[in-house]
Amino acid sequence: MISRQNTMTPFTTESLEKALTEKLMLNFSKTPDEATDQEMMRACAMVIRDVMSLRLVGTRKRTRQEHRKQVHYLSMEFLMGRSLMKNAYNLEVLPQLREALSHLGFKAADIFEMEPDAALGNGGLGRLAACYLDSMATLEIPAAGYSICYELGLFRQKIIEGEQVELPDHWKDLGSAWLVPKPEEAQEVRFGGTVREFWDNGHLHTVNENATTVLAVPCDMVIAGYGTEHTNILRLWEPHSTKPMDMSLFSRGEYLKAAEEEAMADSIAKVLYPDDSHMEGKSLRLKQQYFFVSATVQSITMKHLATYGTLKNFHEKNVIQINDTHPALVIPELMRILIDDAGMNWEEAWEITTHAVAYTNHTVLAEALERWPQILMERRLPRIWQIILEISNRWQRRVEEYYHDPAKTHHMAIVWNGEVRMANLCVAGSMAVNGVSGLHSEILRKDLFRDSCGMEPWKFQNVTNGIDHRRWLSEINPGLDSLIRDLTGGSEYLHDPLVLKKLDDFAGDKAVLERLAEIKRENKERFVKHAKWSRDLALNPDSIFDVQAKRLHEYKRQLLNVLHIISLYQRLRDDPNAVVHPQTFLFGAKAAPGYVVAKRIIHLINSLADQISHDPCCKDKLQVVFLENYRVSLAEVLMPASEVSQQISTAGKEASGTGNMKFMINGALTVGTLDGANVEMHDVLGDENMFLFGLHADEVVAMKREGYIPQRIYNENERLRRAMDALRAGFRDGVSYDDLYQRLLFGSGGSPADDYLLLADFQSYCDAEKRMVEAYQDKELWNRMSLHNIARSGIFAADRAVGEYADNIWHVPHK
Ligand code: 26Q
């Protein structure tokens, strides 16, 4: 029995049992034997939250007293997943919680399973923000995350007759257990109306009249660090209409205004936009952005004023990190507050703003870069529009004076052709601009932002992404965690992920390699059980678990994976000995609801899965599985069970990737291109510990420049041609995929033929897959490679990445 109690562990099993029992009685008037799993989950959340809230008081007090600089991390997305196990882990009470629950007649696993994922994000960018919250708290950085309290998280995906169907995700029903509303800290956000300027006392004043006001009420989620009492918050803004609708108001104008405000408040936080690769200039999205940005900047500046009595030192005590351009309106909003509310002049306000804001870019895909119609800005945010225009004009003058080159003026412009280019606004208004992997940052410097970089080279930095290794290894893979503790002499790696390097010393130790294999086997069996229980799938644990789990996008090339599987299937039909080791290909992917091609690819994967599962010649040799509703909690069972990680994007397109790191740290081997952070994985692993293939980023550019003709490859490569022809004909369900075939060979819908060079990389990919299967035959070799992957994954910890932000961009001290 665990009954240790010190300052770090706030509970013994007994005290936790008592606290849970009390919570159940106080809140639900039930004893533990009367309570449902749901009620118990709520009680757990409340008890854990109480401890964290108490710690928050201490952290706040210290931050204020010591006048410490604060980090404000603004993101439209925080893909938090579940919190109960994570919080119990960070408070170091997870074993006590499991035991207490069992004493009270509950199964801990069932209670954890009750919790819905907080899916307030699409994918990589949102999950990154969540991992960084954990590291900022653990590194004892005074920080807060800010976003929107969406009513519905990312859609739930159902596969019906092979196709994706989207269902609403009502995460708040239980997920709200972690939220604490703070109505007394509400802020008013104004939309529309007109701007009136007037002189008073020799000062020009600006007021926004007849605006529609929405009240922003914070709902705070407490974030506890690991092994520290330091605690931060994630502040999610919830829109409310300013006043309750007054039916007795007969003044017509007032009545309609009230109705308008109510409608606006109701719509703003309804849904998270489910598209992570295509920018659409939707008015509601712009309202969402300004809503959370304005509330955040008002709340930060107000608190700063309360402590320091002035905003003149704002940039010395605050840094605002923006997660891509989505919160870019912080720049004009901070300018507005400094000028209109604090009475500063332009130069002074600009100096403060451009020393307080830092921008992280997450994509170079042209279609994903935010550009907003000027007309929308003018109407919805008239004062912000004026400020953007002034920023744009001044920036343009600087560029002209520096370059005297109209081409560069055009390229670097903020307002151009009736549009506001948010990336250029961010570059102009930030003190630092960073990419998220070495290659990506280089592409930003040399390509996307080359002219800005020529003028202000000091702004451009790299911070390679990282993942929360406590969640993505220790918490979800207890077998591996215990092996690491045994081999490295304790839990030091949890605070210092580079300690994992010690595992390299055991590369020649057969017993260690065998234990590693046993752990993987157990995790595979756990996943098989989970798949059986949750989806009634029958998986073969003796097969290679080969996984591609990520959002569905053409640049990520799930279709290349499919073409290879089709080809393998054809070989198997020709020759029953063609498959040397049984293989299971697992896919997890959501497609943006409006992305027709991505949805077709999901359908194709399901058609192929169906074909293979009905063909007796594939039995115990080949299986394809589409995992429905891929999300954080599913990734948590999938990663530890994975053996092969597919990271096969067209080189130059994937900014970093973070799934690649989660697979690596769980001992899966990567089949991948030299793209994003794969490049840095290759730097530490070498050719011998991963399966590289395909064109390099510069070769991709050159091939496109010289005129890429996929039909040539189709004509010359018989293996490819057969696979493509099968795609065109379709499978036993009778669905033809001629559209995808045409898109690859001739282009469609305005896209050039094979825009992502699948055909160019096909043969090289097949060769890499072959090398992978050969390596798998040599158990010892495979296990050693797997060990090296885990050993060298330490640099991909979020603690390292956040440490770099703190040192090089935020200039704040950390543990
Ligand atoms: C923009 C405008 C309008 C509507 C939606 C959007 C939007 C929303 C989400 C655009 C992009 C996103 C998300 C992008 C994203 O997740 N990018 C990924 O970020 C990861 C973290 O840095 C990287 O590892 C991935 O390579 C990158 O694709």
PDB file of N, CA, C and O in Angstrom, residues 627-670:
ATOM      1  N   LEU A 627      -8.732   3.190 -38.595  1.00  0.00           N
ATOM      2  CA  LEU A 627      -9.156   3.424 -37.213  1.00  0.00           C
ATOM      3  C   LEU A 627     -10.041   4.662 -37.180  1.00  0.00           C
ATOM      4  O   LEU A 627      -9.586   5.771 -37.465  1.00  0.00           O
ATOM      5  N   GLU A 628     -11.295   4.427 -36.814  1.00  0.00           N
ATOM      6  CA  GLU A 628     -12.271   5.509 -36.798  1.00  0.00           C
ATOM      7  C   GLU A 628     -11.941   6.522 -35.703  1.00  0.00           C
ATOM      8  O   GLU A 628     -11.464   6.162 -34.636  1.00  0.00           O
ATOM      9  N   ASN A 629     -12.211   7.792 -35.976  1.00  0.00           N
ATOM     10  CA  ASN A 629     -12.141   8.858 -34.970  1.00  0.00           C
ATOM     11  C   ASN A 629     -10.781   8.957 -34.269  1.00  0.00           C
ATOM     12  O   ASN A 629     -10.703   8.963 -33.039  1.00  0.00           O
ATOM     13  N   TYR A 630      -9.734   9.043 -35.045  1.00  0.00           N
ATOM     14  CA  TYR A 630      -8.390   9.219 -34.475  1.00  0.00           C
ATOM     15  C   TYR A 630      -8.347  10.512 -33.666  1.00  0.00           C
ATOM     16  O   TYR A 630      -8.811  11.563 -34.111  1.00  0.00           O
ATOM     17  N   ARG A 631      -7.817  10.413 -32.444  1.00  0.00           N
ATOM     18  CA  ARG A 631      -7.819  11.555 -31.514  1.00  0.00           C
ATOM     19  C   ARG A 631      -6.741  11.316 -30.479  1.00  0.00           C
ATOM     20  O   ARG A 631      -6.119  10.233 -30.483  1.00  0.00           O
ATOM     21  N   VAL A 632      -6.544  12.252 -29.563  1.00  0.00           N
ATOM     22  CA  VAL A 632      -5.454  12.123 -28.582  1.00  0.00           C
ATOM     23  C   VAL A 632      -5.568  10.815 -27.797  1.00  0.00           C
ATOM     24  O   VAL A 632      -4.606  10.063 -27.673  1.00  0.00           O
ATOM     25  N   SER A 633      -6.770  10.518 -27.290  1.00  0.00           N
ATOM     26  CA  SER A 633      -6.881   9.333 -26.428  1.00  0.00           C
ATOM     27  C   SER A 633      -6.649   8.027 -27.206  1.00  0.00           C
ATOM     28  O   SER A 633      -6.194   7.041 -26.632  1.00  0.00           O
ATOM     29  N   LEU A 634      -6.951   8.026 -28.496  1.00  0.00           N
ATOM     30  CA  LEU A 634      -6.655   6.838 -29.298  1.00  0.00           C
ATOM     31  C   LEU A 634      -5.150   6.755 -29.574  1.00  0.00           C
ATOM     32  O   LEU A 634      -4.551   5.673 -29.509  1.00  0.00           O
ATOM     33  N   ALA A 635      -4.540   7.895 -29.827  1.00  0.00           N
ATOM     34  CA  ALA A 635      -3.080   7.923 -30.043  1.00  0.00           C
ATOM     35  C   ALA A 635      -2.356   7.365 -28.824  1.00  0.00           C
ATOM     36  O   ALA A 635      -1.314   6.721 -28.944  1.00  0.00           O
ATOM     37  N   GLU A 636      -2.941   7.576 -27.657  1.00  0.00           N
ATOM     38  CA  GLU A 636      -2.276   7.129 -26.432  1.00  0.00           C
ATOM     39  C   GLU A 636      -2.201   5.609 -26.301  1.00  0.00           C
ATOM     40  O   GLU A 636      -1.314   5.096 -25.624  1.00  0.00           O
ATOM     41  N   VAL A 637      -3.127   4.883 -26.933  1.00  0.00           N
ATOM     42  CA  VAL A 637      -2.993   3.414 -26.954  1.00  0.00           C
ATOM     43  C   VAL A 637      -2.269   2.929 -28.193  1.00  0.00           C
ATOM     44  O   VAL A 637      -1.681   1.841 -28.204  1.00  0.00           O
ATOM     45  N   LEU A 638      -2.322   3.740 -29.241  1.00  0.00           N
ATOM     46  CA  LEU A 638      -1.730   3.332 -30.522  1.00  0.00           C
ATOM     47  C   LEU A 638      -0.202   3.470 -30.540  1.00  0.00           C
ATOM     48  O   LEU A 638       0.513   2.563 -30.989  1.00  0.00           O
ATOM     49  N   MET A 639       0.296   4.603 -30.054  1.00  0.00           N
ATOM     50  CA  MET A 639       1.743   4.870 -30.131  1.00  0.00           C
ATOM     51  C   MET A 639       2.593   3.753 -29.491  1.00  0.00           C
ATOM     52  O   MET A 639       3.542   3.277 -30.105  1.00  0.00           O
ATOM     53  N   PRO A 640       2.254   3.334 -28.259  1.00  0.00           N
ATOM     54  CA  PRO A 640       3.093   2.304 -27.626  1.00  0.00           C
ATOM     55  C   PRO A 640       3.080   0.977 -28.380  1.00  0.00           C
ATOM     56  O   PRO A 640       4.009   0.175 -28.246  1.00  0.00           O
ATOM     57  N   ALA A 641       2.034   0.750 -29.202  1.00  0.00           N
ATOM     58  CA  ALA A 641       1.897  -0.525 -29.904  1.00  0.00           C
ATOM     59  C   ALA A 641       2.483  -0.480 -31.314  1.00  0.00           C
ATOM     60  O   ALA A 641       2.525  -1.493 -32.004  1.00  0.00           O
ATOM     61  N   SER A 642       2.922   0.689 -31.755  1.00  0.00           N
ATOM     62  CA  SER A 642       3.367   0.832 -33.140  1.00  0.00           C
ATOM     63  C   SER A 642       4.797   0.364 -33.342  1.00  0.00           C
ATOM     64  O   SER A 642       5.653   0.566 -32.495  1.00  0.00           O
ATOM     65  N   GLU A 643       5.024  -0.225 -34.497  1.00  0.00           N
ATOM     66  CA  GLU A 643       6.384  -0.678 -34.829  1.00  0.00           C
ATOM     67  C   GLU A 643       6.982   0.105 -35.980  1.00  0.00           C
ATOM     68  O   GLU A 643       8.189   0.307 -36.033  1.00  0.00           O
ATOM     69  N   VAL A 644       6.121   0.512 -36.921  1.00  0.00           N
ATOM     70  CA  VAL A 644       6.604   1.306 -38.053  1.00  0.00           C
ATOM     71  C   VAL A 644       5.807   2.600 -38.105  1.00  0.00           C
ATOM     72  O   VAL A 644       4.584   2.596 -37.996  1.00  0.00           O
ATOM     73  N   SER A 645       6.515   3.697 -38.263  1.00  0.00           N
ATOM     74  CA  SER A 645       5.919   5.019 -38.300  1.00  0.00           C
ATOM     75  C   SER A 645       6.066   5.589 -39.707  1.00  0.00           C
ATOM     76  O   SER A 645       7.177   5.728 -40.212  1.00  0.00           O
ATOM     77  N   GLN A 646       4.945   5.865 -40.349  1.00  0.00           N
ATOM     78  CA  GLN A 646       4.968   6.378 -41.724  1.00  0.00           C
ATOM     79  C   GLN A 646       4.998   7.905 -41.696  1.00  0.00           C
ATOM     80  O   GLN A 646       4.037   8.544 -41.274  1.00  0.00           O
ATOM     81  N   GLN A 647       6.110   8.495 -42.144  1.00  0.00           N
ATOM     82  CA  GLN A 647       6.270   9.968 -42.164  1.00  0.00           C
ATOM     83  C   GLN A 647       6.729  10.341 -43.563  1.00  0.00           C
ATOM     84  O   GLN A 647       7.899  10.627 -43.789  1.00  0.00           O
ATOM     85  N   ILE A 648       5.775  10.307 -44.508  1.00  0.00           N
ATOM     86  CA  ILE A 648       6.141  10.222 -45.913  1.00  0.00           C
ATOM     87  C   ILE A 648       5.723  11.441 -46.748  1.00  0.00           C
ATOM     88  O   ILE A 648       5.488  11.324 -47.944  1.00  0.00           O
ATOM     89  N   SER A 649       5.630  12.605 -46.100  1.00  0.00           N
ATOM     90  CA  SER A 649       5.226  13.826 -46.796  1.00  0.00           C
ATOM     91  C   SER A 649       6.211  14.205 -47.905  1.00  0.00           C
ATOM     92  O   SER A 649       7.393  13.843 -47.859  1.00  0.00           O
ATOM     93  N   THR A 650       5.721  14.950 -48.886  1.00  0.00           N
ATOM     94  CA  THR A 650       6.593  15.486 -49.937  1.00  0.00           C
ATOM     95  C   THR A 650       7.611  16.429 -49.280  1.00  0.00           C
ATOM     96  O   THR A 650       7.217  17.336 -48.537  1.00  0.00           O
ATOM     97  N   ALA A 651       8.888  16.213 -49.543  1.00  0.00           N
ATOM     98  CA  ALA A 651       9.914  17.007 -48.851  1.00  0.00           C
ATOM     99  C   ALA A 651       9.691  18.502 -49.061  1.00  0.00           C
ATOM    100  O   ALA A 651       9.430  18.953 -50.180  1.00  0.00           O
ATOM    101  N   GLY A 652       9.765  19.250 -47.959  1.00  0.00           N
ATOM    102  CA  GLY A 652       9.561  20.692 -48.006  1.00  0.00           C
ATOM    103  C   GLY A 652       8.158  21.123 -47.586  1.00  0.00           C
ATOM    104  O   GLY A 652       7.904  22.315 -47.418  1.00  0.00           O
ATOM    105  N   LYS A 653       7.246  20.157 -47.411  1.00  0.00           N
ATOM    106  CA  LYS A 653       5.849  20.516 -47.137  1.00  0.00           C
ATOM    107  C   LYS A 653       5.451  20.397 -45.662  1.00  0.00           C
ATOM    108  O   LYS A 653       4.631  21.175 -45.189  1.00  0.00           O
ATOM    109  N   GLU A 654       5.965  19.414 -44.949  1.00  0.00           N
ATOM    110  CA  GLU A 654       5.590  19.229 -43.547  1.00  0.00           C
ATOM    111  C   GLU A 654       6.510  20.096 -42.694  1.00  0.00           C
ATOM    112  O   GLU A 654       7.708  19.858 -42.614  1.00  0.00           O
ATOM    113  N   ALA A 655       5.926  21.107 -42.031  1.00  0.00           N
ATOM    114  CA  ALA A 655       6.770  22.046 -41.296  1.00  0.00           C
ATOM    115  C   ALA A 655       7.663  21.316 -40.289  1.00  0.00           C
ATOM    116  O   ALA A 655       8.862  21.555 -40.225  1.00  0.00           O
ATOM    117  N   SER A 656       7.092  20.438 -39.517  1.00  0.00           N
ATOM    118  CA  SER A 656       7.887  19.674 -38.565  1.00  0.00           C
ATOM    119  C   SER A 656       7.366  18.248 -38.450  1.00  0.00           C
ATOM    120  O   SER A 656       8.064  17.267 -38.695  1.00  0.00           O
ATOM    121  N   GLY A 657       6.081  18.135 -38.078  1.00  0.00           N
ATOM    122  CA  GLY A 657       5.559  16.842 -37.659  1.00  0.00           C
ATOM    123  C   GLY A 657       5.876  16.693 -36.185  1.00  0.00           C
ATOM    124  O   GLY A 657       6.939  17.141 -35.720  1.00  0.00           O
ATOM    125  N   THR A 658       4.948  16.128 -35.442  1.00  0.00           N
ATOM    126  CA  THR A 658       5.219  15.825 -34.029  1.00  0.00           C
ATOM    127  C   THR A 658       4.808  14.388 -33.722  1.00  0.00           C
ATOM    128  O   THR A 658       5.317  13.779 -32.794  1.00  0.00           O
ATOM    129  N   GLY A 659       3.913  13.834 -34.572  1.00  0.00           N
ATOM    130  CA  GLY A 659       3.579  12.418 -34.457  1.00  0.00           C
ATOM    131  C   GLY A 659       4.852  11.595 -34.632  1.00  0.00           C
ATOM    132  O   GLY A 659       5.097  10.646 -33.871  1.00  0.00           O
ATOM    133  N   ASN A 660       5.672  11.987 -35.605  1.00  0.00           N
ATOM    134  CA  ASN A 660       6.954  11.301 -35.828  1.00  0.00           C
ATOM    135  C   ASN A 660       7.748  11.120 -34.525  1.00  0.00           C
ATOM    136  O   ASN A 660       8.334  10.076 -34.269  1.00  0.00           O
ATOM    137  N   MET A 661       7.704  12.159 -33.668  1.00  0.00           N
ATOM    138  CA  MET A 661       8.451  12.111 -32.403  1.00  0.00           C
ATOM    139  C   MET A 661       7.791  11.158 -31.404  1.00  0.00           C
ATOM    140  O   MET A 661       8.462  10.450 -30.658  1.00  0.00           O
ATOM    141  N   LYS A 662       6.451  11.129 -31.410  1.00  0.00           N
ATOM    142  CA  LYS A 662       5.717  10.249 -30.488  1.00  0.00           C
ATOM    143  C   LYS A 662       5.980   8.782 -30.823  1.00  0.00           C
ATOM    144  O   LYS A 662       6.129   7.945 -29.936  1.00  0.00           O
ATOM    145  N   PHE A 663       6.031   8.466 -32.113  1.00  0.00           N
ATOM    146  CA  PHE A 663       6.359   7.092 -32.513  1.00  0.00           C
ATOM    147  C   PHE A 663       7.786   6.752 -32.106  1.00  0.00           C
ATOM    148  O   PHE A 663       8.056   5.693 -31.537  1.00  0.00           O
ATOM    149  N   MET A 664       8.701   7.648 -32.407  1.00  0.00           N
ATOM    150  CA  MET A 664      10.122   7.395 -32.144  1.00  0.00           C
ATOM    151  C   MET A 664      10.377   7.105 -30.674  1.00  0.00           C
ATOM    152  O   MET A 664      11.063   6.155 -30.301  1.00  0.00           O
ATOM    153  N   ILE A 665       9.783   7.918 -29.805  1.00  0.00           N
ATOM    154  CA  ILE A 665      10.038   7.786 -28.368  1.00  0.00           C
ATOM    155  C   ILE A 665       9.425   6.498 -27.815  1.00  0.00           C
ATOM    156  O   ILE A 665       9.828   6.008 -26.762  1.00  0.00           O
ATOM    157  N   ASN A 666       8.447   5.929 -28.574  1.00  0.00           N
ATOM    158  CA  ASN A 666       7.871   4.648 -28.172  1.00  0.00           C
ATOM    159  C   ASN A 666       8.517   3.470 -28.907  1.00  0.00           C
ATOM    160  O   ASN A 666       7.988   2.362 -28.886  1.00  0.00           O
ATOM    161  N   GLY A 667       9.623   3.745 -29.579  1.00  0.00           N
ATOM    162  CA  GLY A 667      10.417   2.662 -30.161  1.00  0.00           C
ATOM    163  C   GLY A 667       9.994   2.203 -31.540  1.00  0.00           C
ATOM    164  O   GLY A 667      10.465   1.166 -32.009  1.00  0.00           O
ATOM    165  N   ALA A 668       9.111   2.942 -32.222  1.00  0.00           N
ATOM    166  CA  ALA A 668       8.776   2.582 -33.604  1.00  0.00           C
ATOM    167  C   ALA A 668       9.880   3.093 -34.522  1.00  0.00           C
ATOM    168  O   ALA A 668      10.531   4.090 -34.220  1.00  0.00           O
ATOM    169  N   LEU A 669      10.075   2.389 -35.639  1.00  0.00           N
ATOM    170  CA  LEU A 669      11.072   2.836 -36.615  1.00  0.00           C
ATOM    171  C   LEU A 669      10.375   3.588 -37.734  1.00  0.00           C
ATOM    172  O   LEU A 669       9.274   3.228 -38.153  1.00  0.00           O
ATOM    173  N   THR A 670      11.051   4.617 -38.219  1.00  0.00           N
ATOM    174  CA  THR A 670      10.434   5.512 -39.197  1.00  0.00           C
ATOM    175  C   THR A 670      10.758   5.123 -40.632  1.00  0.00           C
ATOM    176  O   THR A 670      11.924   4.907 -40.973  1.00  0.00           O
TER     177      THR A 670
END
